[in-house]
XYZ file of C-alpha atoms in Angstrom:
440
model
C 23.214 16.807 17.177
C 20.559 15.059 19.648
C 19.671 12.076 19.706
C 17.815 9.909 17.054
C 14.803 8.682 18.873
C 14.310 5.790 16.526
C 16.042 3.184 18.551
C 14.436 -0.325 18.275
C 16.852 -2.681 18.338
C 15.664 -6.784 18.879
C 17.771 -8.897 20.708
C 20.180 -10.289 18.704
C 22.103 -8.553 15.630
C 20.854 -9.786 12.169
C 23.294 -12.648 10.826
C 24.045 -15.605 7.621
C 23.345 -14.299 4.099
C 20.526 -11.683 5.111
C 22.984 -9.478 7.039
C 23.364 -7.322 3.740
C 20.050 -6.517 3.314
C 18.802 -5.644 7.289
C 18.903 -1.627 7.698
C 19.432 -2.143 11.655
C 23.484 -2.254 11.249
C 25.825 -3.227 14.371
C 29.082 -4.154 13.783
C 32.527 -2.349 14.830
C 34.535 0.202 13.350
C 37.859 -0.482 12.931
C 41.082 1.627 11.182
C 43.313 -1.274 10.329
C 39.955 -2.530 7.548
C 39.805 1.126 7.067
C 43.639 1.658 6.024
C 43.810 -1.463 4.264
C 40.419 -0.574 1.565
C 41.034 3.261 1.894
C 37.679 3.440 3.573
C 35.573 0.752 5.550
C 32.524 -0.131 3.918
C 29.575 -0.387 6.340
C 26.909 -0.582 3.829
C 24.874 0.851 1.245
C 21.124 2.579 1.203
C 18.577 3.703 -1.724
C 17.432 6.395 0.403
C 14.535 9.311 -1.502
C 12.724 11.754 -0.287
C 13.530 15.191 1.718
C 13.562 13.547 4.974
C 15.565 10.418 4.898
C 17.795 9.768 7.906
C 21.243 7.803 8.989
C 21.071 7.459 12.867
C 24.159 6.359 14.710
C 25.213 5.366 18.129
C 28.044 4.621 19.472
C 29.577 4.002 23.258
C 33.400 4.909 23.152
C 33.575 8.792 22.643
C 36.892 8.913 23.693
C 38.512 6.749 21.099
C 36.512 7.997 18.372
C 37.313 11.162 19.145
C 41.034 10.142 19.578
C 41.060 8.560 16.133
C 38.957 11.658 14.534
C 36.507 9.009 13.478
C 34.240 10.324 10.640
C 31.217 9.034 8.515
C 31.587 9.125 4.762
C 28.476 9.319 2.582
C 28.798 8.822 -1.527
C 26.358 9.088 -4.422
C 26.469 5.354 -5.901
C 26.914 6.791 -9.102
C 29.767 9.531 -7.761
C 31.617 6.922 -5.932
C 31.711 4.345 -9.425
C 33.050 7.879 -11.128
C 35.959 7.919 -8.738
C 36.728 3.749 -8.942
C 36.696 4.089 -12.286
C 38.846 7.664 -12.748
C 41.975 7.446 -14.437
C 43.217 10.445 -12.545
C 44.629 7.957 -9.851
C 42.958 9.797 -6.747
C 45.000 9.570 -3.584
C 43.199 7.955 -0.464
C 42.643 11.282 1.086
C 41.533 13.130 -1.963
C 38.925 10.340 -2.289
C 37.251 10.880 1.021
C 37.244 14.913 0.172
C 35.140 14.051 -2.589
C 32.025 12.420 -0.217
C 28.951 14.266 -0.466
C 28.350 14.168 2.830
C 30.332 14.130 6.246
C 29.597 13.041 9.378
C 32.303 13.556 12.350
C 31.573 10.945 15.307
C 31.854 12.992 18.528
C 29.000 12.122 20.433
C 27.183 9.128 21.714
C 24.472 9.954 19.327
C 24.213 11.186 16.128
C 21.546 11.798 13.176
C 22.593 12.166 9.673
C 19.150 14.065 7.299
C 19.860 13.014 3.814
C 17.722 15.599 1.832
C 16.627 17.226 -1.509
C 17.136 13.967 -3.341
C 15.289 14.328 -6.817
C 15.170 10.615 -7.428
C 15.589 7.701 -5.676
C 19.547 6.860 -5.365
C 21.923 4.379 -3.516
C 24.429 5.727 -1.012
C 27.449 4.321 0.234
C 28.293 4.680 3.797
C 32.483 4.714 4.903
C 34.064 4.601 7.687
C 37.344 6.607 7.862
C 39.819 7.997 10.499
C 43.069 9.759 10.611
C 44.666 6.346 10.431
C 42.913 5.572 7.363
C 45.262 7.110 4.466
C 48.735 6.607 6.611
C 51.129 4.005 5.535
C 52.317 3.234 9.613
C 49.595 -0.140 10.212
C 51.003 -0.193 13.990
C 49.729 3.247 14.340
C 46.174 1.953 13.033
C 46.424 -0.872 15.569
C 44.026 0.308 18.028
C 40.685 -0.018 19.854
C 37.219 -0.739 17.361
C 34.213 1.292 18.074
C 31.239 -0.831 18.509
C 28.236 0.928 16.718
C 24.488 1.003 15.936
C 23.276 2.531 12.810
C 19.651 2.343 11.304
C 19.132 3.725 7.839
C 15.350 5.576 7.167
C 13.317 7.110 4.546
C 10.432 9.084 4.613
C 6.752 7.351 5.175
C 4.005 8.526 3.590
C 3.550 11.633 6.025
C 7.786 12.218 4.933
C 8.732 11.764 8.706
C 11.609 9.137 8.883
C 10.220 5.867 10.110
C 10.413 3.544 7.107
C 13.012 0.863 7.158
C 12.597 -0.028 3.357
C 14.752 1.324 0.302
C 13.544 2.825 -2.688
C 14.345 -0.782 -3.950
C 12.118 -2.128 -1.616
C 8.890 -0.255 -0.735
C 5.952 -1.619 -1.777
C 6.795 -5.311 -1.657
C 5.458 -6.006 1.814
C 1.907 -4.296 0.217
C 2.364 -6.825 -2.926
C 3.291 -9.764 -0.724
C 0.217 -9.100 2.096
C -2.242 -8.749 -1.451
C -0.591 -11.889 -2.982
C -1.198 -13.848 0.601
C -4.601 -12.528 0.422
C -5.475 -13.778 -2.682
C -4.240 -16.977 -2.246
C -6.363 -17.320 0.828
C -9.203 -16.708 -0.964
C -8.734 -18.728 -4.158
C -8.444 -21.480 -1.538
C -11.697 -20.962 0.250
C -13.385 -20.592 -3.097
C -11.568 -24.042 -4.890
C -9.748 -26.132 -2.204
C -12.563 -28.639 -1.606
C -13.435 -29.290 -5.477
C -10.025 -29.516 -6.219
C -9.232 -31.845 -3.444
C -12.066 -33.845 -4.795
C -10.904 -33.980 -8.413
C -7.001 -35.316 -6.873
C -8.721 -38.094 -4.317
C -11.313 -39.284 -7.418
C -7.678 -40.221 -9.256
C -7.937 -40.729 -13.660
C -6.037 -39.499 -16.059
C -4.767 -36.324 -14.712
C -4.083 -37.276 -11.297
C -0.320 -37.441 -10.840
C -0.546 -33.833 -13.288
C -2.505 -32.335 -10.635
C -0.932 -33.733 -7.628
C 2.550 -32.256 -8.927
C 0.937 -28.519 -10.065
C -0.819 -28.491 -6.698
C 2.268 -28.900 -4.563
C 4.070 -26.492 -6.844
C 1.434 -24.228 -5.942
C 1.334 -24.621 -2.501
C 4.618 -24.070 -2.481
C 5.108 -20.665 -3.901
C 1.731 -19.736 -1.493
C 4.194 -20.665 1.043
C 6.642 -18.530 -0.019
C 4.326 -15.655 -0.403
C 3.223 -16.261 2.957
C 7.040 -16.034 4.695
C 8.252 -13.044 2.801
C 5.002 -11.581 4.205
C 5.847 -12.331 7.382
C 9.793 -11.263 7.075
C 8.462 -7.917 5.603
C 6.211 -7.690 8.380
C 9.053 -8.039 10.768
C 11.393 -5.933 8.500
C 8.936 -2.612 8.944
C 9.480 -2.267 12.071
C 12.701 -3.158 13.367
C 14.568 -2.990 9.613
C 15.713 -6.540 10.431
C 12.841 -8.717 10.053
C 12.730 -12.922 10.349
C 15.844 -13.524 7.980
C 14.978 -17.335 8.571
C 11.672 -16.651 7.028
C 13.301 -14.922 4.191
C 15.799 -17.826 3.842
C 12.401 -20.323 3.989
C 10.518 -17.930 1.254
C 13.691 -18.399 -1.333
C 13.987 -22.733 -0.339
C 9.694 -22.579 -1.008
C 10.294 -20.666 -4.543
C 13.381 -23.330 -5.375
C 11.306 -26.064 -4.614
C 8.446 -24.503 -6.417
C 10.559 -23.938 -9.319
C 11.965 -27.611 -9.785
C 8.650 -29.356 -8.959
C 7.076 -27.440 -11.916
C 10.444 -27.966 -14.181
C 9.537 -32.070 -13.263
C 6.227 -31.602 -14.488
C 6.725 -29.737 -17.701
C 9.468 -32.354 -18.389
C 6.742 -34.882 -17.682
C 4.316 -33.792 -19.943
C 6.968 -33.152 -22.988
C 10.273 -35.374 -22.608
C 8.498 -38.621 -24.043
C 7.700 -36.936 -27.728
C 10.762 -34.658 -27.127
C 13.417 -37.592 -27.248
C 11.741 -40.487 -28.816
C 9.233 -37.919 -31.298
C 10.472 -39.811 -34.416
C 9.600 -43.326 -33.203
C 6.301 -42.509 -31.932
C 3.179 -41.895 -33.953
C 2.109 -38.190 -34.387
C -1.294 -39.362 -33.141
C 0.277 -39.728 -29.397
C 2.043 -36.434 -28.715
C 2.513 -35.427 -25.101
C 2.982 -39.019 -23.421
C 5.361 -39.670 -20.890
C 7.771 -42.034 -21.465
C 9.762 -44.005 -19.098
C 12.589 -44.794 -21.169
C 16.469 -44.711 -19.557
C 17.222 -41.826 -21.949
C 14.161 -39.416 -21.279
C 14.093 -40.066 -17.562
C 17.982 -39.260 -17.599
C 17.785 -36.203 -19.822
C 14.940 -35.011 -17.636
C 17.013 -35.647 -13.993
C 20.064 -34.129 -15.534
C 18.173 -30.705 -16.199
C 16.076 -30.677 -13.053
C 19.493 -31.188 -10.659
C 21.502 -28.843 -13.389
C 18.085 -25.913 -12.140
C 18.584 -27.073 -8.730
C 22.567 -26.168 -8.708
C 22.123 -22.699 -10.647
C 19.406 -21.940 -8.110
C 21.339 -22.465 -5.106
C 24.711 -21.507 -6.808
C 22.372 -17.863 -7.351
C 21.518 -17.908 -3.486
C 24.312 -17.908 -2.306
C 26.346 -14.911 -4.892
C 23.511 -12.764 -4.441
C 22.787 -11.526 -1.100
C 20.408 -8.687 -1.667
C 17.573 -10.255 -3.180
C 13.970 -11.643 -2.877
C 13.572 -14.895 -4.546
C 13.561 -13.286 -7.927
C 17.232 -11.764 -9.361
C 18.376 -9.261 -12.237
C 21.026 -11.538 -13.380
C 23.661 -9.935 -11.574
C 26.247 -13.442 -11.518
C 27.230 -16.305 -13.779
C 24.411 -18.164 -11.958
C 22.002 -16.070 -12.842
C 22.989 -15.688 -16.302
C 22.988 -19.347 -16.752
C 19.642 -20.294 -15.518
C 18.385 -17.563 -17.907
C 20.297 -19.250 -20.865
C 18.529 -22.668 -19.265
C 15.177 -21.337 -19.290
C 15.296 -19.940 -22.713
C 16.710 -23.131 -24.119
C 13.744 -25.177 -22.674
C 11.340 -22.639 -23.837
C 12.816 -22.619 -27.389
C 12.828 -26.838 -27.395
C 9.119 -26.538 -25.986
C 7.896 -24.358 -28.964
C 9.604 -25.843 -31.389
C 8.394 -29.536 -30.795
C 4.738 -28.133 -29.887
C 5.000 -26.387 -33.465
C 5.425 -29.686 -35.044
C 2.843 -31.160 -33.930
C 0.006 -28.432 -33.685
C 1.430 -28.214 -37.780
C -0.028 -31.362 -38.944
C -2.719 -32.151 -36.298
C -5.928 -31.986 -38.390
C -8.441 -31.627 -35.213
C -9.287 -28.174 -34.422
C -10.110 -29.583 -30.489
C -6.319 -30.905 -30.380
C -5.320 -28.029 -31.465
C -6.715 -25.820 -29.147
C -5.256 -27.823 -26.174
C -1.428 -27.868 -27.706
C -1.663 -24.159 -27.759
C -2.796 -23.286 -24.628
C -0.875 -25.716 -23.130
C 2.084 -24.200 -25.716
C 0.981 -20.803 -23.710
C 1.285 -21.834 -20.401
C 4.851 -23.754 -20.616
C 6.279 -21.093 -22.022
C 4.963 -17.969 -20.749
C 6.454 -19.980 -17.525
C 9.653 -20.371 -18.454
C 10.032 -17.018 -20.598
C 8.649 -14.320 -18.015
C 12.002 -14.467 -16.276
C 13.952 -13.382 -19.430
C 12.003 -11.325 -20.682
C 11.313 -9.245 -17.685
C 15.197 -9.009 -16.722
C 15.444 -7.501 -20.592
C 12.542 -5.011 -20.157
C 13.568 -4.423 -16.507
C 16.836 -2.259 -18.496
C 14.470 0.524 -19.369
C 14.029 0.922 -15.265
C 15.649 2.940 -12.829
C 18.561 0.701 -10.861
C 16.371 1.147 -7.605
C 13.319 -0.132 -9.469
C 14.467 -3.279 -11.537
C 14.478 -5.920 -8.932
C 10.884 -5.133 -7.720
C 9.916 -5.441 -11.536
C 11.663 -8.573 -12.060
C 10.038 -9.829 -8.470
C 6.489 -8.852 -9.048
C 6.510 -9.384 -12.823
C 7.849 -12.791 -12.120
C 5.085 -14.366 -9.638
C 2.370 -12.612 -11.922
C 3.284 -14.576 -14.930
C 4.106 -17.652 -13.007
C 0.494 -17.317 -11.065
C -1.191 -16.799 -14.466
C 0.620 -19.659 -16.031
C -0.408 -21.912 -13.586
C -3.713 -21.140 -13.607
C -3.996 -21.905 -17.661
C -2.379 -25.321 -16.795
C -5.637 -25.310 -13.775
C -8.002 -25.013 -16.557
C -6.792 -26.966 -19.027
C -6.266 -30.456 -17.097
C -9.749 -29.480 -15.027
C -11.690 -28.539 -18.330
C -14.394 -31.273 -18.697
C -15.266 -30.553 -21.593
C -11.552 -29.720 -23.027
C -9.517 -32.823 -21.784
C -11.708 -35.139 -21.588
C -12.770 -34.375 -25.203
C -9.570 -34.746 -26.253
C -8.908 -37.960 -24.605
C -11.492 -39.469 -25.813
C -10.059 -38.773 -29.818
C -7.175 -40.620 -28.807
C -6.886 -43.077 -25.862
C -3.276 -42.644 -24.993
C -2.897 -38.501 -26.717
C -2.492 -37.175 -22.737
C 0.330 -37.656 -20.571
C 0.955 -39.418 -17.821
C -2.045 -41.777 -18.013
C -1.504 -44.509 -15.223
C -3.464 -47.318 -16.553
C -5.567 -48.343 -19.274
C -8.538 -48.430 -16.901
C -8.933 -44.824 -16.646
C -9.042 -44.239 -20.273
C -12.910 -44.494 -21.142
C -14.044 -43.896 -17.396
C -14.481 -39.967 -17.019
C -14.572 -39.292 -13.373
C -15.630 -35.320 -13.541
């Protein structure tokens, strides 16, 4: 075998959370993990296409050859097949089984991973002839240090492209997203700026839905730049990944305040208030305590999510208890939304009212429901294509329902029409002043 001629490597080895992910690997291997798991695991690739490649280099020829060092390559689906066998398959008769074999006896060393109908995820072992022995002071000898960078084809099928299956196409997605957002903000910035300094009604609405905003532009705007990174050396800026997922979180819980905002006072206190005054905050110890209590219980399932998943980008496929519980979370709030919003869209008489409870209905939930929904439709996907559904699908409906919230507290002739029916019917008023004084 010659050598791999893809050799990039940055200065420092990838590290933290992101280390799963990166497809630059450098690490050691050693027999004593390898005879205690039957196999070191050094990592696992959705690689497709006739071309992809596993390059490896490694320094201490002598011991790997001394140890018969070997690289072990199984189908994902082959390798759950033999986990899950009840033939009770002995540690050697395991490795037999890999579909591909690669026997370390050179400094370098290129692996072509071909004829692959469909995308699928390998698993890469490390095993020696220490590996299925039962003598550990045998095993107890020198690691090999090693390099390994994992490839698919690019679009002209020569092996260059750091991304999975999984992953290609998000850096496109995320450098169309960024653009967008740069443009929306040339075309509204100054207006909106305008409507948030001239204060009224919907001030505090629009302060909160603008820094929610900003915030997931900012989080478009690092996983752009990790992804940038990430083509080219299969490492990428895993501090800008880490910022990307903290900019989503606080994304996520600044618009959780402001739904709560807009809903908690007829939501808890409904039956003492007059159906004439839906959607009024209200400061009461209860409703400000229900609404903290669910805001910090998002926060914890959100960073609880962070830090079981490892292989992710912002958005997950409900892989972990955390995950499954902010799911159940979102769909309860949803549910509660609707079903108070029914009530009272039920026995307003104004058609104008009416009209602004339902899109506002729309926008809540279509918020808080696109993450369900989308991890239940992303079932009918491939494995290697469900998180990039989940991931674009997710910011899509998000981006959508945020702009339906835009119009409807910027509509002149929507909100302020229905203010004027009813001088206390919107939320978060701030003073009585503001109530007859239209300032758009």
């Amino acid at each position: 075998m010659g050598g791999c001629g893809c050799w990039r490597w940055p200065s420092r080895a990838a590290g933290g959370r992101r280390a799963a992910r990166v497809r630059a690997l450098r690490g050691s291997f050693s027999s004593t993990a390898a005879q205690d798991a039957q196999g070191q695991r050094i990592g696992h690739f959705e690689f497709h296409g006739d071309h992809a490649l596993l390059c490896v280099r490694i320094n201490n020829i002598a011991v790997a050859v001394g140890k018969e060092a070997k690289l072990y390559l199984f189908q994902a689906q082959e390798w759950l097949k033999l986990q899950q066998s009840s033939h009770g398959y002995s540690c050697s008769e395991k490795l037999s089984k890999a579909q591909l074999t690669m026997t370390m006896n050179q400094t370098e060393h290129n692996l072509t991973v071909s004829q692959i109908p469909s995308p699928q995820t390998w698993h890469v072992f490390y095993a020696d002839k220490y590996t299925c022995q039962d003598d550990k002071e045998n095993s107890q000898v020198e690691d090999i240090p090693f390099e390994m960078v994992l490839l698919n084809p690019d679009a002209e099928g020569n092996p260059f492209d750091h991304f999975s299956a999984g992953e290609s196409g998000l850096h496109e997605f995320f450098f169309l997203l960024v653009l967008v957002y740069f443009v929306i903000a040339c075309i509204y910035a100054q207006s909106l700026w305008q409507a948030i300094k001239k204060g009224g009604p919907m001030h505090m609405i629009l302060k909160v839905l603008t820094t929610a905003l900003l915030l997931q532009a900012g989080s478009a705007l690092a996983n752009y730049i990790h992804f940038s990174s990430y083509s080219k050396d299969g490492i990428g800026v895993p501090f800008m990944g880490s910022l990307a997922e903290f900019f989503d979180i606080a994304s996520q819980i600044q618009m959780l305040y402001l739904l709560l905002s807009l809903c908690m006072g007829w939501t808890i206190v409904r039956m003492k208030k007059s159906q004439s005054r839906p959607l009024q905050w209200d400061s009461t110890p209860a409703s400000t305590g229900i609404a903290v209590f669910i805001v910090m219980t998002q926060s914890v399932l959100l960073l609880w999510e962070q830090f079981e998943d490892t292989s992710h980008h912002s958005y997950h496929s409900h892989h972990n208890l955390a995950g499954i519980l902010l799911i159940v979370l979102r769909i309860c709030l949803a549910l509660s939304l609707g079903c108070g919003l029914y009530q009272i869209i039920t026995v307003e008489r104004s058609t104008l009212k009416r009209e602004f409870y339902i899109t506002f209905a729309k926008g809540c939930i279509l918020w808080f429901l696109c993450h369900p929904v989308l991890a239940c439709i992303s079932v009918i996907f491939s494995d290697y294509q469900r998180d990039k559904v989940i991931t674009i699908g997710v910011i899509l409906c998000q981006s959508v329902s945020m702009v339906i919230l835009y119009r409807l507290f910027l509509s002149h002739s929507l909100y302020w029409e229905v203010s004027s029916l009813s001088s206390v019917t919107l939320p978060l008023t701030i003073s009585s002043g503001h109530k007859s004084r239209p300032h758009f």
